[in-house]
Short mmCIF file of C-alpha atoms in Angstrom, two decimals:
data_model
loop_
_atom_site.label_atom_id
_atom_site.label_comp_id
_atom_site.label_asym_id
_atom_site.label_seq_id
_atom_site.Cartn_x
_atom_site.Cartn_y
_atom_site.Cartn_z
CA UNK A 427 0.00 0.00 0.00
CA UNK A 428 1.05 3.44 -0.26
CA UNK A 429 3.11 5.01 2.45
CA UNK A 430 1.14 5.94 5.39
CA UNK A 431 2.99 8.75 6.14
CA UNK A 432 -0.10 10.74 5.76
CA UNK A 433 -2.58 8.36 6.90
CA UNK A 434 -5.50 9.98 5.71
CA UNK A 435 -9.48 8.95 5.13
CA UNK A 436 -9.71 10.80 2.21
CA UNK A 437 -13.16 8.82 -0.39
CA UNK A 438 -11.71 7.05 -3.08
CA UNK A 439 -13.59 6.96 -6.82
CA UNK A 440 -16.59 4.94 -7.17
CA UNK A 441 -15.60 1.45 -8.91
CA UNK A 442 -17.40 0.93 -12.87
CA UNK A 443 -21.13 -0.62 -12.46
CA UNK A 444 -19.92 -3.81 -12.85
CA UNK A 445 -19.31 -3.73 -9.20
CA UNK A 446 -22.59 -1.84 -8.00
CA UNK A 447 -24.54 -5.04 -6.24
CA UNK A 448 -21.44 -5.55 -4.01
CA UNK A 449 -20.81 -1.82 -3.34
CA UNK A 450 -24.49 -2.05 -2.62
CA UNK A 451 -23.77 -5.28 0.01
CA UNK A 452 -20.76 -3.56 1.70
CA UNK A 453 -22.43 -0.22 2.48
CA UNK A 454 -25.05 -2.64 4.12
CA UNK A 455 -22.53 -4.21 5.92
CA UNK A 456 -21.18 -1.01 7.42
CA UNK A 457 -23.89 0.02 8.23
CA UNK A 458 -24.63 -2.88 10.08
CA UNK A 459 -21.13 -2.58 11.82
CA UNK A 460 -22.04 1.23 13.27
CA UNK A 461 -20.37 2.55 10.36
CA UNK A 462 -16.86 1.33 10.50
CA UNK A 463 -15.86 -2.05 8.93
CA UNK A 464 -12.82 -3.63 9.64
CA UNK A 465 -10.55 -4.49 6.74
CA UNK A 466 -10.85 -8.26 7.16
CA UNK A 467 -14.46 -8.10 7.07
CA UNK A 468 -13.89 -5.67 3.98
CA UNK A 469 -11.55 -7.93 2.12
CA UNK A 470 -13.38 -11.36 2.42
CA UNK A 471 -16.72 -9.59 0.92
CA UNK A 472 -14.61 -8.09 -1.75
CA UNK A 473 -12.97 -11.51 -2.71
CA UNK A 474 -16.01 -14.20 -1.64
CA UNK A 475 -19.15 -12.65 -1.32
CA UNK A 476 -21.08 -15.44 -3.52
CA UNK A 477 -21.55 -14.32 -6.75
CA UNK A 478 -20.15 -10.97 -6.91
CA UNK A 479 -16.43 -11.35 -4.98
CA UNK A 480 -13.54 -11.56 -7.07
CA UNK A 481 -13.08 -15.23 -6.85
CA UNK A 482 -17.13 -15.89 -6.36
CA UNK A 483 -17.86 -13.95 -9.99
CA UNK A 484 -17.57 -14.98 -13.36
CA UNK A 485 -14.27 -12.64 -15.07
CA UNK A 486 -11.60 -14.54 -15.80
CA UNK A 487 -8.34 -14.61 -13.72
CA UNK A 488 -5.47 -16.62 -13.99
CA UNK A 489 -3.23 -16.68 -17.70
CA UNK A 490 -0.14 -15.19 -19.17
CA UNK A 491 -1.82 -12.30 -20.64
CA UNK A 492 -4.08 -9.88 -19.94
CA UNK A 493 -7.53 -8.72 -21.32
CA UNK A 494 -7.53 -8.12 -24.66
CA UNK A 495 -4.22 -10.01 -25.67
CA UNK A 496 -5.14 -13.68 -27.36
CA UNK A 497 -8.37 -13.29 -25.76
CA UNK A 498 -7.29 -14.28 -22.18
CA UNK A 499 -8.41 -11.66 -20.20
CA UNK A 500 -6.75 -12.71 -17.26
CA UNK A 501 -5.48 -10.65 -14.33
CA UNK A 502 -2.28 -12.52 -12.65
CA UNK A 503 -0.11 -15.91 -13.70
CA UNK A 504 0.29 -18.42 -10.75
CA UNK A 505 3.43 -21.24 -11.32
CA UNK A 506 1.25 -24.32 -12.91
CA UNK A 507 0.01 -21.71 -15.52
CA UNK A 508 3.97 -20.55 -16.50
CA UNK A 509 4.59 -24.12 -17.03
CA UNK A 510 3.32 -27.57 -16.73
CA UNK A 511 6.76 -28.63 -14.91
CA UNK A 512 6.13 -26.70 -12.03
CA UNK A 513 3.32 -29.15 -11.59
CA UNK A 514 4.98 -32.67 -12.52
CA UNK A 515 8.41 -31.46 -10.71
CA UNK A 516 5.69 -30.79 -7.31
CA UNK A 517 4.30 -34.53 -7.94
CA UNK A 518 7.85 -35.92 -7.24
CA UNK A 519 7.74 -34.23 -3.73
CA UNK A 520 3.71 -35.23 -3.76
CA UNK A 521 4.47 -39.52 -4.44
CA UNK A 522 7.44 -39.17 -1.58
CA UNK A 523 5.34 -37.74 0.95
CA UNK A 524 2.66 -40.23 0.08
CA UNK A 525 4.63 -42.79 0.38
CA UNK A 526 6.40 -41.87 3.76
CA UNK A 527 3.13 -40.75 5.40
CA UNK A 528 1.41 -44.15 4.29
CA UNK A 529 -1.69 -42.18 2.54
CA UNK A 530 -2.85 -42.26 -0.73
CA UNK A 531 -5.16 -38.94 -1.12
CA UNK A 532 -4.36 -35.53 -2.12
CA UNK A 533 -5.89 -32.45 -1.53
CA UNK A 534 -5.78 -29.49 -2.98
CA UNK A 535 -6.83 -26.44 -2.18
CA UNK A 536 -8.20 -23.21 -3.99
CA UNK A 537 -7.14 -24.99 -7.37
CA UNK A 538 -7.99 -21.97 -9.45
CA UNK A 539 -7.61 -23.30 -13.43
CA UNK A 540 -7.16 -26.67 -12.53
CA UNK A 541 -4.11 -26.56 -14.24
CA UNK A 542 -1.87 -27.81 -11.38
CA UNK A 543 -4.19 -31.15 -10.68
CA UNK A 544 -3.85 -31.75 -13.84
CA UNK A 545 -0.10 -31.92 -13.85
CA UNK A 546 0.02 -33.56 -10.52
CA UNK A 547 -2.20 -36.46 -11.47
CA UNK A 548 -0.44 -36.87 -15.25
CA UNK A 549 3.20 -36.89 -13.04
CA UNK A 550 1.63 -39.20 -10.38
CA UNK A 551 0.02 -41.71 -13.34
CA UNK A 552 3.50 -41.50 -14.93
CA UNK A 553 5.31 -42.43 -11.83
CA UNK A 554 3.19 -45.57 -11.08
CA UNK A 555 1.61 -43.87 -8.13
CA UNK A 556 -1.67 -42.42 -8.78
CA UNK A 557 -3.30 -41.03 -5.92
CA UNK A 558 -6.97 -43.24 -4.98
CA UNK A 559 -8.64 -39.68 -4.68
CA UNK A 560 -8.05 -36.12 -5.34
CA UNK A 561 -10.08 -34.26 -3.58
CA UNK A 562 -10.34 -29.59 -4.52
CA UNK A 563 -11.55 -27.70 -1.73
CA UNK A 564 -12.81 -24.83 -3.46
CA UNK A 565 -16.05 -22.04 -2.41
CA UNK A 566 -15.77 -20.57 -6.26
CA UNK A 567 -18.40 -22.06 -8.63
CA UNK A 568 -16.81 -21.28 -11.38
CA UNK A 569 -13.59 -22.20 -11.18
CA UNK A 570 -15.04 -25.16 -10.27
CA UNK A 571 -17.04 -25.66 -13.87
CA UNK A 572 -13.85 -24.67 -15.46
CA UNK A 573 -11.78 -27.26 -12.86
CA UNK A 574 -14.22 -29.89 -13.95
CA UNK A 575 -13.26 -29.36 -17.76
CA UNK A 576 -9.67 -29.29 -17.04
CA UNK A 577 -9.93 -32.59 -15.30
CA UNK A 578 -12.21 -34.56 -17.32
CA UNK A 579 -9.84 -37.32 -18.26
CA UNK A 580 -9.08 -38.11 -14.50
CA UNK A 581 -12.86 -37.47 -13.49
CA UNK A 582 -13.09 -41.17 -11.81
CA UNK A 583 -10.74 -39.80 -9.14
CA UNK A 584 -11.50 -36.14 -8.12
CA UNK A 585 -13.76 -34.64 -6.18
CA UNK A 586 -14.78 -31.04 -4.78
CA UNK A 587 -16.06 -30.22 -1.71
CA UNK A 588 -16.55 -26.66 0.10
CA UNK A 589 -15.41 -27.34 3.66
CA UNK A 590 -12.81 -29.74 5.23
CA UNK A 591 -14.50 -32.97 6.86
CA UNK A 592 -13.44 -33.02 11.23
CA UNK A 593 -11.13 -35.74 10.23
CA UNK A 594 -8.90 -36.75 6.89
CA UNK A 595 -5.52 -38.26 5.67
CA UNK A 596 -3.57 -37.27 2.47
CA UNK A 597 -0.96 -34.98 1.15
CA UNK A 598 -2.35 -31.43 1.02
CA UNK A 599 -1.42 -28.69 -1.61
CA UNK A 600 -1.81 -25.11 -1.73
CA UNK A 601 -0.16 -22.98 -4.17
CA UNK A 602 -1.16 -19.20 -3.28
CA UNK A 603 -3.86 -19.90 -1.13
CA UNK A 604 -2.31 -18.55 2.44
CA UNK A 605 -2.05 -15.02 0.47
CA UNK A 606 -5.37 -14.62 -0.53
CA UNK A 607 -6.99 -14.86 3.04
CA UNK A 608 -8.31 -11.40 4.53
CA UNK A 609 -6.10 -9.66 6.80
CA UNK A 610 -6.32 -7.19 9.59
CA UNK A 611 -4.50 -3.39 8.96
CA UNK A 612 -2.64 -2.11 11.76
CA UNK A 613 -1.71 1.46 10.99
CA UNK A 614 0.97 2.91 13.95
CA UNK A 615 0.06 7.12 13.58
CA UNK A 616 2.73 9.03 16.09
CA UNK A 617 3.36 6.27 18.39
CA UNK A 618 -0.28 4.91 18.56
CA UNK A 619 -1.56 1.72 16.89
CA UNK A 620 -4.92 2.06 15.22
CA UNK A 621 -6.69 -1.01 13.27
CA UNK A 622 -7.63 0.60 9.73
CA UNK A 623 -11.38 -0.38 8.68
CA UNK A 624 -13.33 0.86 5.61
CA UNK A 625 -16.17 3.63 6.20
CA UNK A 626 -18.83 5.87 3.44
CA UNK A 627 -18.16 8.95 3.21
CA UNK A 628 -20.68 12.15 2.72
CA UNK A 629 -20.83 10.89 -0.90
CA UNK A 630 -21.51 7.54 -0.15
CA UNK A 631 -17.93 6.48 -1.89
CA UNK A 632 -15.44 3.73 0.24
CA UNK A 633 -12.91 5.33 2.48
CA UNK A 634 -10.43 5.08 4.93
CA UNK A 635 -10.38 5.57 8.78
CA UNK A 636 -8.34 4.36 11.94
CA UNK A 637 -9.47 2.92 15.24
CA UNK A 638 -7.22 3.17 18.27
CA UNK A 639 -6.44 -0.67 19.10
CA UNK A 640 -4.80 -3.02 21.40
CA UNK A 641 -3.62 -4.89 18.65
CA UNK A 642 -0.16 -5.24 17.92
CA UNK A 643 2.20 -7.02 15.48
CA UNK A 644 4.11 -9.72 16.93
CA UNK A 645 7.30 -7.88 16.88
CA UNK A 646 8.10 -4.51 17.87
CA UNK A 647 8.42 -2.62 15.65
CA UNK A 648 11.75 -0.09 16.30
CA UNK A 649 11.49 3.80 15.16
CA UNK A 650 9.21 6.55 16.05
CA UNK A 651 8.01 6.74 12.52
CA UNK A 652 4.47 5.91 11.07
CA UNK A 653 4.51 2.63 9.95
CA UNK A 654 1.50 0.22 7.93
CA UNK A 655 1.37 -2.93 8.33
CA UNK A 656 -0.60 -6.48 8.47
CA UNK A 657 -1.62 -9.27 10.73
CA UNK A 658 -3.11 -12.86 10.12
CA UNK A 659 -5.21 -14.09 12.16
CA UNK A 660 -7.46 -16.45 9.87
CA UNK A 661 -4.85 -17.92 8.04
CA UNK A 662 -2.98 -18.83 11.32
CA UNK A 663 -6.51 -19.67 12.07
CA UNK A 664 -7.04 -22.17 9.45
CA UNK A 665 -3.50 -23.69 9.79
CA UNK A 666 -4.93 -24.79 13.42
CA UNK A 667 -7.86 -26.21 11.88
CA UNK A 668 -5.83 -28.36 9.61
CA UNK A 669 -3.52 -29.68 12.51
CA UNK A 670 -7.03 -30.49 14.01
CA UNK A 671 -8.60 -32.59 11.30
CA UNK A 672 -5.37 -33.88 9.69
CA UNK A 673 -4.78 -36.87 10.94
CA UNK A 674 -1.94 -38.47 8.77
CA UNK A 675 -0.31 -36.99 6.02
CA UNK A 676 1.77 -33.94 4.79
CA UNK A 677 0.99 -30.04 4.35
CA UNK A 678 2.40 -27.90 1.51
CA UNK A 679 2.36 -24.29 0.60
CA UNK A 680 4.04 -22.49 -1.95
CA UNK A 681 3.81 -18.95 -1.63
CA UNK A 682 5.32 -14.97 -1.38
CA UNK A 683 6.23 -13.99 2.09
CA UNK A 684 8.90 -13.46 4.38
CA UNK A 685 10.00 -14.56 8.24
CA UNK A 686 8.72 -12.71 10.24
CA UNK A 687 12.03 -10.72 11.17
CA UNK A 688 12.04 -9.59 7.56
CA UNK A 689 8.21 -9.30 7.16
CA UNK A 690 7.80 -6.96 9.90
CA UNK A 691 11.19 -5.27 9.52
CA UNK A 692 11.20 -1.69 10.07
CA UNK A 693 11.98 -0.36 6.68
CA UNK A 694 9.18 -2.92 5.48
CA UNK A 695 6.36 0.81 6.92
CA UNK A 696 4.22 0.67 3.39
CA UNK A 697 2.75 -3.11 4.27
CA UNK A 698 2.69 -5.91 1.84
CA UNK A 699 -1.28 -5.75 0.51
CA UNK A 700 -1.73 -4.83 -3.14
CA UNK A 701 -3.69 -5.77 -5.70
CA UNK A 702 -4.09 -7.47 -9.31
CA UNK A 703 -5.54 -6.55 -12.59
CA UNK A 704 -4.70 -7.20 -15.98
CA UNK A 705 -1.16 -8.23 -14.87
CA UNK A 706 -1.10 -4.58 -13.00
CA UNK A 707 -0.62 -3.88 -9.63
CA UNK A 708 -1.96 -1.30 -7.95
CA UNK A 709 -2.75 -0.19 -4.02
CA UNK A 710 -5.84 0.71 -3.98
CA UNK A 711 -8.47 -2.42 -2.61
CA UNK A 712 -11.08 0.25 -2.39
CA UNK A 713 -11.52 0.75 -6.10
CA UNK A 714 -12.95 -1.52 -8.94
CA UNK A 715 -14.04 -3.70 -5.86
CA UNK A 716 -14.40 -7.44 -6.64
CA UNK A 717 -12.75 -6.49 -10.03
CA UNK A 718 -9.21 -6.86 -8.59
CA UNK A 719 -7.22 -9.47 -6.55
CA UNK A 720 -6.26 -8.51 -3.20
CA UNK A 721 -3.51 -9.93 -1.19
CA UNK A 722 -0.68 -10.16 1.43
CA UNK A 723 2.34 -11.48 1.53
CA UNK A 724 2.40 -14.50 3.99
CA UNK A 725 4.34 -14.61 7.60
CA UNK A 726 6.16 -17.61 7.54
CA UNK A 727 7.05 -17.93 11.06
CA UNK A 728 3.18 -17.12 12.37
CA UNK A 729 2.75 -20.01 9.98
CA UNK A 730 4.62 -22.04 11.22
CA UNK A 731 3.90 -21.40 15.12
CA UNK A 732 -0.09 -21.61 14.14
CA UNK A 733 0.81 -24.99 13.25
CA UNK A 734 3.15 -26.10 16.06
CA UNK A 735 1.14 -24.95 18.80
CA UNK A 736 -1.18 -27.00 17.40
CA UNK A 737 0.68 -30.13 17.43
CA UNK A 738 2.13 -30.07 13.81
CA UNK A 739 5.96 -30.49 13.22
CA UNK A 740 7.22 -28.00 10.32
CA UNK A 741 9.14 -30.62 7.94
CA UNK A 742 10.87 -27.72 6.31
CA UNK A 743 11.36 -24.69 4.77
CA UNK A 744 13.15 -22.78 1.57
CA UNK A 745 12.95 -20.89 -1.29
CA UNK A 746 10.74 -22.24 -4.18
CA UNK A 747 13.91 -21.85 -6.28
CA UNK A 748 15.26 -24.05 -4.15
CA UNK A 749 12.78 -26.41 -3.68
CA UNK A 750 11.81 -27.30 -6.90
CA UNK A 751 15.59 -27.78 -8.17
CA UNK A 752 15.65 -30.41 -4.70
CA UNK A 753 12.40 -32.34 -6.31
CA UNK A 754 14.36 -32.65 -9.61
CA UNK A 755 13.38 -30.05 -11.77
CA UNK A 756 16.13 -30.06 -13.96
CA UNK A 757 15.81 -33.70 -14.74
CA UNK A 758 12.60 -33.28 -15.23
CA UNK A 759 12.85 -30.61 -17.58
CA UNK A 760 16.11 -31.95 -19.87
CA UNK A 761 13.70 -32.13 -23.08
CA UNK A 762 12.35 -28.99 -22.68
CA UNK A 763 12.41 -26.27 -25.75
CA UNK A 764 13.57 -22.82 -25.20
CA UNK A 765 10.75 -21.25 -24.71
CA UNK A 766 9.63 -24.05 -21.74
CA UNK A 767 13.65 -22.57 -20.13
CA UNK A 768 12.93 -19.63 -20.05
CA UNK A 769 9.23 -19.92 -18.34
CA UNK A 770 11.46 -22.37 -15.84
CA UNK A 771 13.72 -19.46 -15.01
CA UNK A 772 10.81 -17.18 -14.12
CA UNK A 773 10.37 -20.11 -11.38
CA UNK A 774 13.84 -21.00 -9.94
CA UNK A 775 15.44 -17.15 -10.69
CA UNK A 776 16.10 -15.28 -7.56
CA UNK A 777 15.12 -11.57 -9.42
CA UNK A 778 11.67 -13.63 -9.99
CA UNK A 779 9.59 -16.26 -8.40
CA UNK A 780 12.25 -18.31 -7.00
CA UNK A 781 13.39 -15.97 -3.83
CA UNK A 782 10.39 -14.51 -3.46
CA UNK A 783 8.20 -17.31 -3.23
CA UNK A 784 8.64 -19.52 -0.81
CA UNK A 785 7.45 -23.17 0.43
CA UNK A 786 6.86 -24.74 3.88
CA UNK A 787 5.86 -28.27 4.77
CA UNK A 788 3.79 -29.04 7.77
CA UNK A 789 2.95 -32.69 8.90
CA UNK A 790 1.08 -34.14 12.21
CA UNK A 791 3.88 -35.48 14.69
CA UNK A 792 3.77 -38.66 14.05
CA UNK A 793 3.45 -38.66 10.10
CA UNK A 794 6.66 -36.12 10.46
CA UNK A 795 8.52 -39.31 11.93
CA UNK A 796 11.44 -40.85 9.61
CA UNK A 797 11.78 -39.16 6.33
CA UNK A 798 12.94 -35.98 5.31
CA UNK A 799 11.02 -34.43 2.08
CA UNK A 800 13.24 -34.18 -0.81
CA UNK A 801 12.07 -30.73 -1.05
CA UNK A 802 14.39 -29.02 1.36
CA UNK A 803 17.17 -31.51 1.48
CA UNK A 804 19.38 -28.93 1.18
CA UNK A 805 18.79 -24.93 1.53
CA UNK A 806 16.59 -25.57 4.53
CA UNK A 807 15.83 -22.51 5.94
CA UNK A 808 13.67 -23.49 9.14
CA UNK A 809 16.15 -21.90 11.18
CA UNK A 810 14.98 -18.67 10.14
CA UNK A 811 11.66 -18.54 10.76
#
């Protein structure tokens, strides 16, 4: 976001009419709130309110280019759709961990295009080990319809459901799922922490305004100086469910983020959220609402002490650089063209996805017994968290 040096309320423009019915639902829902929404609240609406959040409506998303190139009219590019290794180079890690955790289910969620099932299950057929069930947890009809077409050849083994069952085995996958769950604003204004929340203003147009909290980050943060920043408290949330209902298996997530010395470091005072459009990025999640992803970056360490209070052991964690190169990309990929290189080096590259993006494995204690995933065999980085 932009730098809160300022930190001001001041309306933003009315989004296109595309957006009006949700407009219409969130000035209902502040309302309801006494005026003042807070930005969690604010973000889930603008992202899952069925039928009219970004990932409950019909525009398309996810592709290489955006709207009006090739006809794709997409908005961001996640790993599977760069290239199809990303996929069958994550099924090498996938047959391991089914193999050491004695399962044989995977689930995936928020599988967007479908396009990463589908490499998982080809790479999983081709290694002799296809899973007995692949199971999408996904809220977003239709990505599901478009899932479904993606996946027709392997429709006698997956399934999609909307919410976990209490109990479950398997090897779980999420690729860009922690990011996309709503987060709280904490906004520090000349020594005070506020939580920021969305309110109308005399126009009847989304803006800004602070709250004086007890809230805090989880680290102090050092300076005087006015500082924006995030906290995550439902995806910590949901990593405690999992430890709950997981009973044997393995955890995976692939993701941006940081440790949380670097995440909440205090140079770090703009925040991580920002949005997507038509491979743009902007800071704004109070304009074009439910026209736009909006996301954080993801706290590794909270992460991981979600899911060992819990009772999970963290089975590692590294760059995605890193990690894939461990699960064999580059044997994997010795027949690939040119053009399949250089869509591999916007994975492993440090300047792209590779640093940035980052991947940590999470398994109940006694499924964490034994083995060590081939993922982070070397470059572990669990120290840092």
């Amino acid at each position: 976001m932009a730098d809160n040096g300022g930190v001001k309320t001041e309306s933003v423009s009315e989004p296109s009419s595309l957006t009006s019915a949700l407009l219409a639902r969130l000035r209902e829902a502040i309302h309801a709130s006494g005026g003042w929404l807070p930005f969690d609240r604010f973000m889930a609406m603008a992202l899952y309110e069925p039928g009219l959040g970004y990932y409950a409506n019909q525009n398309p998303k996810f592709g290489q280019m955006p709207a009006g190139v090739a006809g794709q009219g997409s908005d961001f590019v996640t790993a599977p759709e760069l290239s199809p290794l990303f996929g069958h180079t994550l099924a090498r890690q996938v047959a391991q961990a089914l193999a050491a955790t004695g399962t044989d289910e995977v689930w995936e969620f928020g599988a967007g295009t479908g396009a990463l099932a589908l490499q998982v299950l080809d790479a999983l057929a081709a290694l002799g080990q296809p899973p007995r069930r692949y199971t999408i947890v996904d809220l977003s009809g239709s990505l599901r319809e478009r899932q479904r077409a993606t996946l027709a050849k392997h429709a006698d083994r997956v399934r999609w459901i909307d919410q976990l069952p209490e109990q479950f085995d398997g090897v779980v996958l999420g690729n860009e799922v922690l990011d996309a769950m709503p987060v709280q604003l904490l906004v520090r204004i000349d020594g005070r922490w506020h939580e920021r929340g969305v309110v109308l203003s005399e126009d009847g147009a989304l803006a800004w305004a602070e709250r004086p909290t007890g809230l805090r980050p989880p680290l102090d943060i050092e300076g005087p100086h006015n500082y924006l920043t995030e906290i995550h408290p439902q995806a910590e949330a949901f990593i405690r469910t999992l430890a709950d209902r997981l009973q044997r298996g393995a955890a995976f997530f692939i993701d941006y983020g940081f440790p949380e010395a670097e995440y909440y470091h205090p140079q770090r005072h703009m925040g991580t959220l920002i949005c997507h459009r038509a491979h743009k990025s902007d800071d704004d999640p109070l304009a074009d609402v439910g026209e736009k992803d909006i996301t954080a970056h993801v706290n590794f360490t909270g992460i991981a002490l979600a899911a060992q209070d819990a009772g999970m052991s963290v089975l590692g964690y590294t760059s995605q650089g890193r990690f894939l190169i461990n699960c064999g990309l580059l044997d994997v990929a010795k027949d690939a063209g040119p053009r399949e290189n250089a869509m591999l080096g916007r994975l492993v590259n440090e300047h792209e996805m590779g640093e940035l993006f980052k991947v940590i494995a999470l398994a109940p204690a006694e499924s964490a017994e034994g083995w060590v995933p081939m993922g982070f065999a070397s470059g572990d980085r669990t120290h840092r968290l």
